[in-house]
Amino acid sequence: VRRGPLAVAIAIDIVMGLTSRGASASASPACVKKKEDKSDSTFYRRELPLTCVAFSSVKGRALFEKALEKHLAEPYFVLAEQFRTQDEPAYCGLATLVMVLNALAIDPGRVWKGVWRWFDEDMLSCCKSLDVVKEEGISLEEFARLARCNGASCSVTRGPSVTLEEFRATIQEHMSGKSRDDEGVVSSFLCLNYNRGALGQTGTGHFSPLCAYDDETDMCLILDVARFKYPPHWVQVAMLHKAIQERGYAVLTPGKRKDGGGPALGCDKCVIEGYDSQGRSICAGNCAHK
């Protein structure tokens, strides 16, 4: 099926128009807050460096149209439905994880608000206190553990262990949507933990998912969860490979229990232990799982 300019325009409108809460910056182990210049008390966005191409720009739209034509933007639409802005400056890892867990259609097993079970950043407190995450962010290993105890299978690859060619092949594989569920929906997502500085951006460590690849220019599209700072943008694969060297990437797929059921929710310290079968909190007082 041919996907033309109208499909591109609609796709971009979906991402640029979706509302989300929050704010963000970067971090040291993975996505840690980095203090901005205090000469100004507040900031409104940052300009993308010349190394990056804004998704909504003329060039960015053309890249996206080519990726669509070649079926190398398959994760885009599932992720776009869940695209969010991180709620705290150091929550890029949590925001990325929430996007993907909801894109994988995993039932969190506890209530978000009202009667609705849905993943939110404030629910991902089972492995590390949110007060600490607000100051430190999370590492790639902590990201993987949170993913696993919230129903996903997560494999981690450290930057130094993968060559540029292997990294490019991994991107192509996941952007082509080869892994799908029984209904044909993409069920494998590539999440990067990278150094913003290597891309010419301000900040240090950051998390965000990839959603498209253009093989002619060798550029991939990052759905940056710090949308108050940078919009979604295209970047060269070679440059991104350098950016993950001190960190790496994670691949998330639906998790399954050993008995064949799923998803595999819970770990020995997981927040799931503090909720009943309907996702209602059963903790009293100052329960650690509340």
Backbone as JSON, one array per atom type, in Angstrom:
{
  "sequence": "VRRGPLAVAIAIDIVMGLTSRGASASASPACVKKKEDKSDSTFYRRELPLTCVAFSSVKGRALFEKALEKHLAEPYFVLAEQFRTQDEPAYCGLATLVMVLNALAIDPGRVWKGVWRWFDEDMLSCCKSLDVVKEEGISLEEFARLARCNGASCSVTRGPSVTLEEFRATIQEHMSGKSRDDEGVVSSFLCLNYNRGALGQTGTGHFSPLCAYDDETDMCLILDVARFKYPPHWVQVAMLHKAIQERGYAVLTPGKRKDGGGPALGCDKCVIEGYDSQGRSICAGNCAHK",
  "N": [[0.85, -1.19, 0.0], [0.62, 2.16, -0.9], [1.94, 4.92, 0.77], [1.36, 8.2, 1.0], [2.06, 11.83, 0.9], [-0.1, 12.81, 2.45], [-0.46, 10.87, 4.42], [1.95, 11.17, 5.73], [1.71, 13.8, 6.71], [-0.47, 13.52, 8.45], [0.62, 11.69, 10.27], [2.71, 13.18, 11.41], [1.27, 15.28, 12.54], [-0.05, 13.84, 14.51], [2.0, 13.18, 16.35], [3.16, 15.73, 16.97], [0.99, 17.04, 17.95], [-0.1, 15.65, 20.08], [-1.01, 15.79, 23.51], [0.83, 16.08, 26.54], [2.14, 15.66, 29.86], [4.62, 17.35, 31.88], [8.26, 17.72, 32.15], [11.81, 17.92, 31.35], [15.33, 16.9, 31.42], [18.67, 15.88, 31.44], [20.9, 13.15, 32.42], [23.39, 11.56, 34.58], [24.17, 8.66, 35.35], [22.33, 7.63, 33.58], [19.96, 9.1, 32.88], [20.15, 11.8, 34.18], [19.53, 14.72, 36.12], [20.77, 17.78, 34.84], [22.14, 20.75, 35.73], [21.08, 23.8, 34.4], [22.34, 26.85, 32.89], [22.44, 29.31, 35.28], [22.13, 32.0, 34.83], [19.86, 32.79, 33.6], [16.57, 32.41, 34.77], [14.62, 30.66, 33.87], [13.79, 28.43, 31.08], [12.85, 28.18, 27.66], [12.56, 25.74, 25.6], [15.14, 24.38, 23.36], [17.3, 25.08, 20.63], [17.61, 22.82, 17.95], [20.73, 21.3, 17.18], [22.85, 21.58, 14.21], [23.44, 19.04, 13.53], [21.19, 17.54, 13.73], [17.9, 16.82, 12.45], [14.82, 18.31, 12.43], [11.74, 16.66, 12.99], [9.32, 17.72, 11.98], [10.15, 19.44, 10.01], [10.72, 20.43, 6.54], [12.66, 18.74, 5.36], [12.7, 16.76, 7.3], [10.12, 15.69, 7.1], [10.23, 14.68, 4.51], [12.14, 12.67, 4.81], [10.73, 11.0, 6.5], [8.59, 10.23, 4.88], [9.92, 8.68, 2.96], [10.87, 6.63, 4.59], [8.44, 5.49, 5.37], [7.51, 4.57, 2.89], [9.28, 2.5, 2.39], [8.71, 0.77, 4.37], [10.04, 1.13, 6.82], [9.37, 2.38, 9.11], [7.8, 1.16, 10.94], [7.39, 0.86, 13.8], [6.51, 3.36, 14.45], [3.72, 4.27, 14.49], [2.45, 2.87, 16.56], [3.96, 3.69, 18.76], [3.55, 6.46, 18.57], [0.92, 6.74, 19.35], [1.21, 6.57, 22.05], [2.98, 8.5, 22.77], [4.71, 10.68, 24.93], [5.55, 13.42, 27.14], [8.16, 13.59, 29.4], [7.6, 13.53, 32.96], [9.21, 14.66, 34.91], [12.4, 16.36, 35.27], [14.45, 14.4, 35.33], [13.25, 12.1, 34.46], [13.45, 10.73, 32.02], [14.07, 8.07, 31.44], [11.98, 6.7, 32.73], [9.76, 7.77, 31.39], [10.2, 6.89, 28.76], [10.01, 4.16, 29.18], [7.34, 3.91, 30.08], [5.97, 4.72, 27.75], [6.6, 2.57, 26.04], [5.71, 0.27, 27.45], [2.94, 0.74, 27.5], [2.55, 0.82, 24.74], [3.04, -1.82, 24.16], [0.76, -2.88, 25.08], [0.45, -3.92, 27.69], [-1.12, -4.99, 30.59], [-1.01, -3.26, 33.54], [-1.83, -4.23, 35.99], [-2.55, -2.78, 38.21], [-4.35, 0.08, 39.47], [-4.37, 3.13, 37.7], [-5.78, 5.72, 37.67], [-9.02, 6.49, 38.95], [-11.03, 3.99, 37.7], [-9.27, 2.91, 35.98], [-6.71, 0.92, 34.64], [-3.48, 1.58, 33.83], [-0.28, 2.4, 32.57], [1.85, 4.72, 34.2], [4.33, 7.19, 34.91], [4.65, 7.66, 37.69], [3.98, 5.25, 38.75], [6.09, 3.55, 38.56], [7.84, 2.7, 40.73], [8.93, 0.55, 41.98], [11.52, -0.52, 42.04], [13.28, 1.48, 42.63], [13.34, 4.35, 44.59], [11.14, 7.02, 43.81], [11.78, 9.58, 44.62], [14.53, 9.49, 44.67], [15.01, 8.9, 42.0], [14.18, 11.28, 40.84], [16.33, 12.89, 41.38], [18.59, 11.5, 40.46], [17.93, 10.08, 38.15], [17.7, 7.07, 36.14], [19.7, 4.14, 35.6], [20.82, 2.2, 32.74], [20.7, -0.49, 33.41], [18.91, -0.4, 35.55], [16.68, 0.5, 34.21], [16.16, -1.75, 32.62], [15.52, -3.64, 34.61], [13.22, -2.53, 35.75], [11.55, -2.68, 33.53], [11.31, -5.46, 33.23], [10.05, -6.28, 35.63], [7.65, -5.16, 35.27], [6.25, -6.44, 33.34], [7.48, -6.76, 30.81], [9.78, -8.27, 28.5], [13.23, -7.79, 28.46], [16.15, -7.06, 26.78], [19.53, -6.13, 27.05], [22.08, -4.23, 25.49], [25.36, -3.26, 25.63], [27.04, -0.27, 24.66], [29.9, -0.38, 23.81], [30.11, -3.01, 22.97], [29.0, -3.45, 20.51], [29.33, -3.16, 17.02], [29.4, -0.53, 14.5], [28.18, -1.44, 12.16], [26.69, -3.62, 13.11], [24.99, -2.29, 14.84], [23.56, -0.68, 13.05], [22.27, -2.69, 11.6], [20.65, -3.75, 13.59], [18.94, -1.59, 14.07], [17.65, -1.4, 11.55], [16.35, -3.88, 11.52], [14.47, -3.65, 13.64], [13.06, -1.34, 12.94], [11.76, -2.2, 10.72], [9.77, -3.71, 11.69], [9.68, -6.52, 12.16], [9.07, -8.17, 14.28], [6.03, -9.11, 15.5], [2.74, -9.18, 17.02], [-0.03, -11.53, 17.48], [-2.04, -10.22, 16.15], [-0.8, -8.78, 14.25], [0.41, -6.44, 15.06], [3.15, -4.32, 15.76], [5.57, -5.54, 18.01], [7.99, -5.19, 19.28], [10.43, -3.08, 20.55], [12.93, -0.56, 20.26], [14.96, 0.98, 22.48], [16.97, 3.7, 23.29], [19.86, 4.55, 25.22], [21.7, 7.19, 25.63], [24.38, 9.61, 25.07], [23.73, 12.93, 25.05], [25.49, 14.98, 24.4], [27.2, 13.96, 22.44], [25.72, 14.25, 20.19], [25.74, 16.86, 19.75], [23.99, 18.23, 21.32], [22.63, 19.91, 24.25], [23.18, 18.85, 27.63], [23.57, 15.53, 29.12], [23.39, 12.22, 29.74], [20.63, 10.35, 28.37], [17.37, 8.96, 27.68], [15.41, 7.59, 25.07], [13.02, 6.35, 22.63], [13.52, 4.75, 19.39], [11.97, 5.19, 16.17], [11.89, 5.15, 13.37], [13.64, 4.72, 10.22], [15.82, 5.88, 7.66], [17.21, 4.54, 4.91], [18.66, 5.63, 2.81], [19.9, 8.03, 3.58], [20.96, 7.17, 5.9], [19.87, 7.77, 8.43], [18.11, 8.0, 11.53], [14.99, 8.21, 13.34], [14.34, 9.8, 16.33], [12.11, 9.66, 18.98], [11.99, 11.95, 21.0], [11.59, 12.15, 24.43], [11.8, 14.38, 25.97], [10.18, 16.7, 25.2], [9.7, 19.35, 25.7], [12.11, 20.41, 25.46], [13.64, 19.46, 23.14], [12.33, 18.75, 19.89], [10.92, 15.76, 18.28], [13.42, 14.17, 16.3], [15.68, 13.61, 13.51], [18.73, 11.78, 13.17], [22.13, 11.01, 12.32], [23.09, 7.59, 11.97], [25.73, 6.75, 12.49], [26.66, 8.78, 14.16], [24.92, 8.46, 16.29], [25.67, 5.96, 17.12], [28.17, 6.5, 18.27], [27.22, 8.0, 20.36], [26.06, 6.15, 22.08], [28.11, 4.78, 23.25], [29.09, 4.97, 25.91], [26.97, 4.0, 27.19], [24.23, 2.41, 26.06], [21.73, 0.24, 24.6], [18.31, -0.94, 24.79], [16.12, -3.65, 24.1], [12.73, -4.15, 23.99], [10.16, -6.48, 24.51], [6.99, -8.26, 24.74], [6.63, -9.76, 27.95], [6.59, -13.08, 29.35], [5.18, -15.43, 31.63], [6.71, -18.27, 33.27], [4.97, -20.39, 33.18], [3.71, -20.13, 30.84], [1.74, -18.27, 30.7], [0.87, -14.76, 30.83], [1.15, -11.14, 31.13], [4.52, -11.23, 32.58], [4.39, -10.11, 35.44], [5.9, -8.48, 38.22], [8.44, -8.64, 40.8], [10.8, -9.52, 43.4], [10.71, -7.23, 44.92], [8.69, -5.79, 43.89], [6.17, -3.32, 43.14], [3.76, -4.46, 42.54], [3.18, -6.35, 44.46], [1.86, -4.98, 46.4], [-0.79, -4.69, 45.68], [-4.2, -5.67, 44.93], [-6.05, -8.22, 43.05], [-7.55, -6.67, 41.37], [-6.11, -4.45, 40.99], [-6.15, -2.59, 43.02], [-4.85, -0.68, 45.72], [-3.57, -2.34, 48.55], [-2.14, -1.62, 50.63], [-1.44, -0.32, 53.86], [-1.23, 2.6, 55.9], [2.08, 3.73, 55.95], [3.04, 2.07, 53.89], [5.62, 0.6, 51.97], [5.12, -0.04, 49.37], [3.13, 1.55, 48.49]],
  "CA": [[0.0, 0.0, 0.0], [1.43, 3.36, -1.0], [1.62, 5.92, 1.78], [1.83, 9.44, 0.41], [2.24, 13.01, 1.74], [-1.18, 12.96, 3.42], [-0.15, 9.99, 5.55], [3.06, 11.8, 6.46], [1.18, 14.96, 7.43], [-1.28, 13.02, 9.57], [1.51, 11.08, 11.26], [3.43, 14.24, 12.12], [0.28, 15.97, 13.36], [-0.33, 13.0, 15.68], [3.07, 13.33, 17.33], [3.36, 17.11, 17.4], [-0.21, 17.57, 18.56], [-0.51, 14.94, 21.28], [-0.71, 16.5, 24.74], [1.45, 15.32, 27.6], [2.57, 16.46, 30.99], [5.98, 17.15, 32.31], [9.45, 18.44, 31.78], [12.94, 17.0, 31.39], [16.69, 17.26, 31.08], [19.49, 14.72, 31.21], [21.45, 12.62, 33.62], [24.71, 10.96, 34.48], [24.19, 7.24, 35.08], [21.53, 7.36, 32.4], [19.17, 10.3, 32.57], [20.24, 12.54, 35.42], [19.34, 16.15, 35.95], [21.96, 18.58, 34.65], [21.73, 22.12, 36.0], [21.27, 24.72, 33.3], [22.95, 28.12, 33.23], [21.57, 30.03, 36.21], [22.03, 33.41, 34.5], [18.44, 32.94, 33.32], [15.87, 31.58, 35.74], [13.82, 29.63, 33.19], [14.14, 28.19, 29.69], [11.81, 27.7, 26.77], [13.09, 24.92, 24.54], [16.48, 24.55, 22.85], [17.37, 24.89, 19.19], [18.33, 21.63, 17.54], [22.0, 21.58, 16.48], [22.83, 21.26, 12.79], [23.61, 17.59, 13.38], [19.87, 16.92, 13.84], [16.86, 17.33, 11.54], [13.52, 18.28, 13.09], [10.75, 15.79, 12.37], [8.28, 18.48, 11.28], [10.73, 20.28, 8.97], [10.54, 19.92, 5.18], [13.55, 17.6, 5.19], [12.26, 15.71, 8.21], [8.91, 15.06, 6.53], [10.65, 13.91, 3.35], [12.79, 11.46, 5.34], [9.69, 10.13, 7.05], [7.84, 9.67, 3.76], [10.74, 7.61, 2.37], [10.87, 5.51, 5.53], [7.13, 4.86, 5.26], [7.43, 3.86, 1.61], [10.1, 1.29, 2.46], [8.29, 0.03, 5.56], [11.08, 1.24, 7.84], [8.84, 3.22, 10.18], [6.71, 0.35, 11.47], [7.06, 1.11, 15.21], [6.09, 4.75, 14.66], [2.32, 4.54, 14.8], [2.14, 2.33, 17.88], [4.6, 4.58, 19.73], [2.94, 7.79, 18.49], [-0.3, 6.7, 20.15], [1.57, 6.64, 23.47], [4.07, 9.48, 22.93], [4.5, 11.53, 26.08], [6.65, 14.24, 27.64], [8.51, 13.12, 30.74], [6.98, 14.33, 34.02], [10.23, 15.29, 35.73], [13.64, 16.55, 34.5], [15.28, 13.19, 35.27], [12.36, 10.95, 34.22], [13.46, 10.29, 30.62], [14.02, 6.61, 31.42], [10.63, 6.27, 33.1], [8.83, 8.15, 30.32], [10.44, 5.97, 27.66], [9.47, 2.85, 29.57], [5.88, 4.01, 30.08], [5.55, 4.71, 26.35], [6.73, 1.24, 25.44], [4.82, -0.66, 28.15], [1.59, 0.98, 27.0], [2.54, 0.42, 23.33], [2.98, -3.28, 24.15], [-0.57, -3.24, 25.59], [0.59, -4.71, 28.9], [-1.99, -4.59, 31.7], [-0.13, -3.08, 34.69], [-2.28, -4.97, 37.16], [-2.98, -1.88, 39.29], [-5.1, 1.22, 38.98], [-3.72, 4.42, 37.48], [-6.72, 6.67, 38.27], [-10.4, 6.04, 38.81], [-11.13, 2.54, 37.53], [-8.45, 2.58, 34.83], [-5.36, 0.38, 34.79], [-2.69, 2.17, 32.76], [1.05, 2.76, 33.09], [2.21, 6.13, 34.38], [5.67, 7.26, 35.51], [4.6, 7.59, 39.16], [3.74, 3.87, 39.16], [7.31, 2.77, 38.39], [8.65, 2.97, 41.92], [9.19, -0.71, 42.69], [12.94, -0.88, 42.14], [14.06, 2.64, 43.06], [12.46, 5.42, 45.07], [10.96, 8.1, 42.85], [12.51, 10.74, 45.12], [15.92, 9.31, 44.23], [15.0, 9.0, 40.54], [14.07, 12.7, 40.5], [17.65, 13.49, 41.51], [19.63, 10.74, 39.78], [17.5, 9.35, 36.97], [17.93, 5.64, 36.26], [20.72, 3.6, 34.7], [20.31, 1.25, 31.76], [20.39, -1.72, 34.13], [17.68, -0.15, 36.31], [15.63, 0.55, 33.19], [15.85, -3.14, 32.25], [14.86, -4.32, 35.72], [11.86, -1.99, 35.82], [10.8, -3.24, 32.41], [11.04, -6.88, 33.48], [9.09, -6.5, 36.7], [6.38, -4.58, 34.87], [5.6, -7.22, 32.3], [8.18, -6.83, 29.53], [11.07, -8.93, 28.38], [14.15, -6.7, 28.1], [17.55, -7.42, 26.56], [20.39, -4.95, 27.08], [23.34, -4.29, 24.78], [26.21, -2.14, 25.97], [27.58, 0.39, 23.48], [31.2, -0.84, 23.3], [30.05, -4.4, 22.49], [28.34, -3.53, 19.21], [29.96, -2.37, 15.97], [28.49, 0.35, 13.77], [27.41, -2.26, 11.22], [25.73, -4.38, 13.9], [24.01, -1.32, 15.34], [22.71, -0.32, 11.91], [21.44, -3.86, 11.28], [19.64, -3.84, 14.65], [17.96, -0.53, 13.79], [16.86, -1.81, 10.38], [15.48, -4.99, 11.91], [13.35, -3.22, 14.48], [12.25, -0.36, 12.25], [10.96, -2.92, 9.72], [8.65, -4.34, 12.38], [9.66, -7.97, 11.93], [8.45, -8.83, 15.43], [4.64, -8.67, 15.63], [1.88, -10.06, 17.8], [-0.97, -12.34, 16.7], [-2.9, -9.34, 15.36], [0.02, -8.09, 13.29], [0.89, -5.17, 15.61], [4.57, -4.34, 16.15], [5.69, -5.93, 19.43], [9.39, -5.1, 19.69], [10.81, -1.67, 20.51], [14.34, -0.26, 20.5], [15.09, 2.16, 23.34], [18.37, 4.09, 23.4], [20.39, 5.28, 26.36], [22.81, 7.82, 24.91], [24.94, 10.88, 25.53], [23.26, 14.02, 24.19], [26.63, 15.78, 23.96], [27.76, 13.39, 21.22], [24.87, 14.7, 19.09], [25.81, 18.31, 19.71], [22.91, 18.77, 22.13], [22.97, 20.19, 25.63], [22.84, 17.75, 28.51], [24.43, 14.35, 29.04], [22.68, 10.98, 29.49], [19.21, 10.49, 28.02], [16.64, 7.82, 27.13], [14.27, 7.81, 24.16], [12.89, 5.25, 21.67], [13.63, 4.98, 17.95], [10.72, 4.79, 15.52], [11.96, 5.11, 11.91], [15.0, 4.73, 9.65], [15.93, 6.13, 6.23], [18.43, 3.87, 4.5], [19.41, 6.43, 1.83], [20.73, 9.0, 4.31], [21.44, 6.48, 7.11], [19.41, 8.55, 9.58], [16.98, 7.41, 12.25], [14.12, 9.18, 14.01], [14.23, 9.66, 17.78], [10.94, 10.29, 19.61], [12.58, 12.49, 22.23], [10.57, 12.32, 25.46], [11.95, 15.73, 26.55], [9.65, 17.52, 24.11], [9.79, 20.76, 26.08], [13.48, 20.81, 25.15], [13.88, 19.19, 21.72], [11.25, 18.01, 19.23], [11.41, 14.54, 17.65], [14.4, 14.57, 15.3], [16.49, 12.62, 12.79], [20.16, 11.89, 13.42], [22.93, 10.0, 11.64], [23.32, 6.37, 12.74], [27.12, 6.73, 12.95], [26.76, 9.69, 15.3], [24.19, 7.85, 17.4], [26.51, 4.85, 17.6], [29.14, 7.11, 19.18], [26.51, 8.51, 21.54], [25.68, 5.06, 23.0], [29.29, 4.04, 23.67], [29.2, 4.91, 27.37], [25.71, 3.5, 27.69], [23.81, 1.29, 25.24], [20.32, 0.24, 24.22], [17.5, -2.05, 25.28], [15.04, -4.1, 23.23], [11.61, -4.59, 24.82], [9.1, -7.29, 23.91], [6.1, -8.72, 25.81], [7.16, -10.8, 28.82], [5.7, -14.2, 29.62], [5.5, -16.24, 32.81], [7.26, -19.58, 32.95], [3.89, -21.34, 32.93], [3.14, -19.85, 29.52], [0.81, -17.14, 30.79], [1.57, -13.48, 30.72], [2.58, -10.86, 31.19], [5.23, -11.65, 33.8], [4.46, -8.97, 36.35], [6.36, -8.64, 39.59], [9.75, -9.12, 41.22], [10.76, -9.68, 44.85], [10.45, -5.94, 45.55], [7.83, -5.06, 42.97], [4.98, -2.66, 43.65], [2.61, -5.33, 42.31], [2.89, -7.07, 45.68], [1.01, -4.17, 47.26], [-2.09, -4.49, 45.05], [-5.02, -6.88, 44.8], [-6.24, -8.7, 41.68], [-8.2, -5.61, 40.6], [-5.21, -3.31, 40.89], [-6.39, -1.62, 44.09], [-3.82, -0.74, 46.73], [-3.96, -3.0, 49.8], [-1.19, -1.17, 51.64], [-1.99, 0.55, 54.92], [-0.24, 3.5, 56.5], [3.21, 4.16, 55.11], [3.55, 0.89, 53.17], [6.66, 0.95, 50.99], [4.64, -0.28, 48.02], [1.99, 2.41, 48.21]],
  "C": [[0.88, 1.24, 0.0], [0.97, 4.37, 0.05], [2.21, 7.23, 1.33], [1.94, 10.57, 1.4], [1.15, 13.18, 2.78], [-0.92, 12.11, 4.65], [0.96, 10.57, 6.39], [2.55, 12.96, 7.3], [0.37, 14.53, 8.64], [-0.4, 12.45, 10.67], [2.24, 12.13, 12.06], [2.49, 15.01, 13.02], [-0.03, 15.18, 14.63], [0.71, 13.23, 16.76], [3.19, 14.74, 17.86], [2.15, 17.66, 18.14], [-0.65, 16.86, 19.81], [-0.11, 15.73, 22.52], [-0.11, 15.57, 25.75], [1.8, 16.26, 28.72], [4.08, 16.49, 31.03], [7.01, 18.09, 31.79], [10.6, 17.5, 31.88], [14.27, 17.66, 31.18], [17.45, 15.99, 30.89], [20.14, 14.26, 32.49], [22.74, 11.91, 33.44], [24.7, 9.46, 34.36], [23.43, 6.96, 33.79], [20.77, 8.61, 31.99], [19.1, 11.13, 33.84], [20.08, 14.03, 35.15], [20.69, 16.85, 35.78], [21.54, 20.02, 34.78], [22.05, 23.0, 34.8], [21.93, 26.01, 33.82], [21.99, 28.94, 34.08], [21.49, 31.53, 35.92], [20.6, 33.76, 34.11], [17.7, 31.99, 34.24], [15.07, 30.46, 35.1], [14.24, 29.52, 31.72], [12.9, 27.78, 28.91], [12.48, 27.05, 25.57], [14.57, 25.21, 24.24], [16.43, 24.38, 21.33], [18.14, 23.61, 18.9], [19.64, 22.02, 16.87], [21.9, 21.15, 15.03], [23.0, 19.77, 12.52], [22.27, 16.86, 13.37], [18.88, 17.59, 12.89], [15.5, 17.2, 12.24], [12.52, 17.45, 12.3], [9.77, 16.56, 11.51], [8.83, 19.4, 10.19], [10.48, 19.66, 7.6], [11.39, 18.68, 4.96], [13.11, 16.43, 6.08], [11.03, 14.96, 7.69], [9.26, 14.2, 5.32], [11.32, 12.61, 3.77], [11.74, 10.47, 5.84], [8.88, 9.47, 5.93], [8.61, 8.51, 3.11], [10.77, 6.39, 3.28], [9.54, 4.76, 5.48], [7.03, 4.01, 3.99], [8.17, 2.52, 1.66], [9.78, 0.43, 3.68], [9.39, -0.03, 6.63], [10.68, 2.23, 8.93], [7.7, 2.48, 10.88], [6.41, 0.59, 12.95], [6.42, 2.48, 15.45], [4.67, 4.89, 15.17], [1.92, 4.01, 16.18], [2.72, 3.23, 18.97], [3.95, 5.96, 19.75], [1.65, 7.86, 19.3], [0.0, 6.9, 21.63], [2.63, 7.7, 23.76], [3.76, 10.46, 24.05], [5.74, 12.37, 26.36], [6.91, 13.81, 29.08], [8.01, 14.09, 31.82], [7.97, 15.09, 34.89], [11.52, 15.42, 34.9], [14.51, 15.3, 34.38], [14.46, 11.93, 34.98], [12.41, 10.44, 32.78], [13.39, 8.77, 30.51], [12.63, 6.09, 31.73], [9.63, 6.59, 32.0], [8.98, 7.23, 29.11], [9.82, 4.61, 27.96], [7.95, 2.85, 29.57], [5.33, 3.98, 28.66], [5.51, 3.3, 25.79], [5.82, 0.22, 26.12], [3.38, -0.5, 27.67], [1.48, 0.62, 25.52], [2.46, -1.09, 23.2], [1.64, -3.81, 24.67], [-0.48, -4.2, 26.77], [-0.33, -4.15, 29.98], [-1.11, -4.46, 32.94], [-0.57, -3.8, 35.95], [-2.6, -4.1, 38.36], [-3.56, -0.61, 38.68], [-4.2, 2.45, 38.82], [-4.54, 5.51, 38.16], [-8.12, 6.17, 38.02], [-10.47, 4.53, 38.77], [-10.16, 2.02, 36.47], [-7.07, 2.08, 35.21], [-4.54, 0.83, 33.58], [-1.34, 2.58, 33.34], [1.26, 4.27, 33.11], [3.57, 6.14, 35.1], [5.66, 7.1, 37.02], [4.35, 6.17, 39.66], [5.01, 3.01, 39.12], [8.29, 3.02, 39.54], [9.12, 1.71, 42.62], [10.66, -0.99, 42.92], [13.82, 0.27, 42.63], [13.1, 3.74, 43.46], [12.37, 6.54, 44.05], [11.66, 9.38, 43.3], [13.97, 10.69, 44.68], [16.0, 9.46, 42.71], [14.92, 10.46, 40.1], [15.42, 13.39, 40.54], [18.68, 12.82, 40.62], [19.24, 10.2, 38.41], [17.69, 7.86, 37.21], [19.01, 5.21, 35.27], [20.07, 2.65, 33.7], [19.92, -0.07, 32.42], [19.1, -1.57, 34.93], [16.47, -0.07, 35.37], [15.18, -0.86, 32.84], [15.11, -3.86, 33.37], [13.42, -3.84, 35.87], [10.99, -2.56, 34.71], [10.39, -4.67, 32.71], [10.01, -7.09, 34.58], [7.76, -5.81, 36.44], [5.85, -5.2, 33.59], [6.29, -7.34, 30.97], [9.41, -7.72, 29.62], [12.04, -7.88, 27.87], [15.57, -7.23, 27.96], [18.37, -6.15, 26.43], [21.68, -5.2, 26.3], [24.15, -3.06, 25.13], [26.86, -1.59, 24.71], [28.89, -0.17, 22.95], [31.16, -2.25, 22.69], [29.45, -4.54, 21.1], [29.05, -2.62, 18.19], [28.92, -1.48, 15.3], [27.6, -0.46, 12.83], [26.34, -3.07, 11.95], [24.62, -3.48, 14.42], [23.03, -0.93, 14.23], [21.75, -1.47, 11.57], [20.33, -4.03, 12.32], [18.55, -2.8, 14.43], [17.06, -0.93, 12.62], [15.88, -2.93, 10.72], [14.26, -4.52, 12.67], [12.48, -2.17, 13.81], [11.38, -1.01, 11.17], [9.81, -3.69, 10.36], [8.55, -5.84, 12.18], [8.99, -8.73, 13.08], [7.06, -8.26, 15.64], [3.84, -9.66, 16.45], [0.9, -10.79, 16.89], [-1.88, -11.5, 15.81], [-2.12, -8.52, 14.35], [0.55, -6.75, 13.75], [2.34, -5.33, 16.05], [4.69, -4.61, 17.65], [7.13, -5.98, 19.91], [9.85, -3.67, 19.51], [12.25, -1.46, 20.95], [14.45, 1.05, 21.25], [16.57, 2.47, 23.56], [18.66, 4.81, 24.69], [21.7, 5.9, 25.87], [23.24, 9.14, 25.54], [24.54, 11.99, 24.57], [24.44, 14.81, 23.61], [27.23, 15.28, 22.67], [26.96, 13.78, 19.99], [24.91, 16.21, 18.93], [24.72, 19.0, 20.5], [23.4, 19.12, 23.53], [22.51, 19.03, 26.5], [23.79, 16.58, 28.34], [23.58, 13.11, 28.74], [21.19, 11.19, 29.25], [18.67, 9.17, 27.52], [15.59, 8.3, 26.15], [14.2, 6.62, 23.19], [13.12, 5.7, 20.23], [12.34, 4.51, 17.28], [10.78, 4.72, 14.0], [13.41, 5.2, 11.45], [14.93, 4.99, 8.15], [17.26, 5.57, 5.75], [19.26, 4.66, 3.49], [20.36, 7.4, 2.52], [21.35, 8.39, 5.56], [21.11, 7.3, 8.36], [18.22, 7.85, 10.23], [16.25, 8.48, 13.06], [13.97, 8.84, 15.48], [12.97, 10.37, 18.25], [11.39, 10.79, 20.98], [11.5, 12.79, 23.26], [10.71, 13.65, 26.2], [11.47, 16.74, 25.52], [9.64, 19.0, 24.44], [11.16, 21.31, 25.71], [13.8, 20.66, 23.67], [12.69, 18.44, 21.13], [11.79, 16.66, 18.74], [12.35, 14.93, 16.5], [15.14, 13.38, 14.7], [17.96, 12.87, 13.09], [20.89, 10.77, 12.7], [23.19, 8.8, 12.54], [24.74, 6.33, 13.28], [27.31, 7.63, 14.17], [26.06, 9.1, 16.52], [24.97, 6.67, 17.98], [27.57, 5.37, 18.57], [28.46, 7.54, 20.48], [26.14, 7.42, 22.53], [26.9, 4.35, 23.59], [29.45, 3.93, 25.18], [27.95, 4.31, 28.0], [25.27, 2.29, 26.86], [22.36, 1.39, 24.82], [19.63, -1.01, 24.75], [16.42, -2.37, 24.25], [13.94, -4.69, 24.11], [10.58, -5.34, 23.99], [8.18, -7.73, 25.04], [6.73, -9.84, 26.62], [6.12, -11.89, 29.05], [6.15, -14.93, 30.89], [6.02, -17.6, 32.37], [6.18, -20.61, 32.64], [3.19, -21.09, 31.59], [2.14, -18.72, 29.53], [1.55, -15.84, 30.62], [0.63, -12.33, 30.97], [3.2, -11.23, 32.54], [5.44, -10.47, 34.73], [5.07, -9.35, 37.69], [7.8, -9.1, 39.74], [9.71, -9.14, 42.74], [10.49, -8.37, 45.59], [9.44, -5.12, 44.75], [6.59, -4.48, 43.64], [3.73, -3.51, 43.47], [2.21, -6.06, 43.59], [1.95, -6.29, 46.61], [-0.38, -3.93, 46.71], [-2.86, -5.79, 44.92], [-5.23, -7.22, 43.32], [-6.9, -7.67, 40.78], [-7.34, -4.36, 40.49], [-5.42, -2.25, 41.94], [-5.33, -1.79, 45.17], [-4.35, -1.41, 48.0], [-3.0, -2.62, 50.91], [-1.89, -0.26, 52.63], [-0.87, 1.43, 55.44], [0.84, 3.9, 55.52], [3.86, 2.97, 54.39], [4.52, 1.32, 52.07], [6.17, 0.79, 49.56], [3.53, 0.67, 47.61], [2.33, 3.42, 47.14]]
}
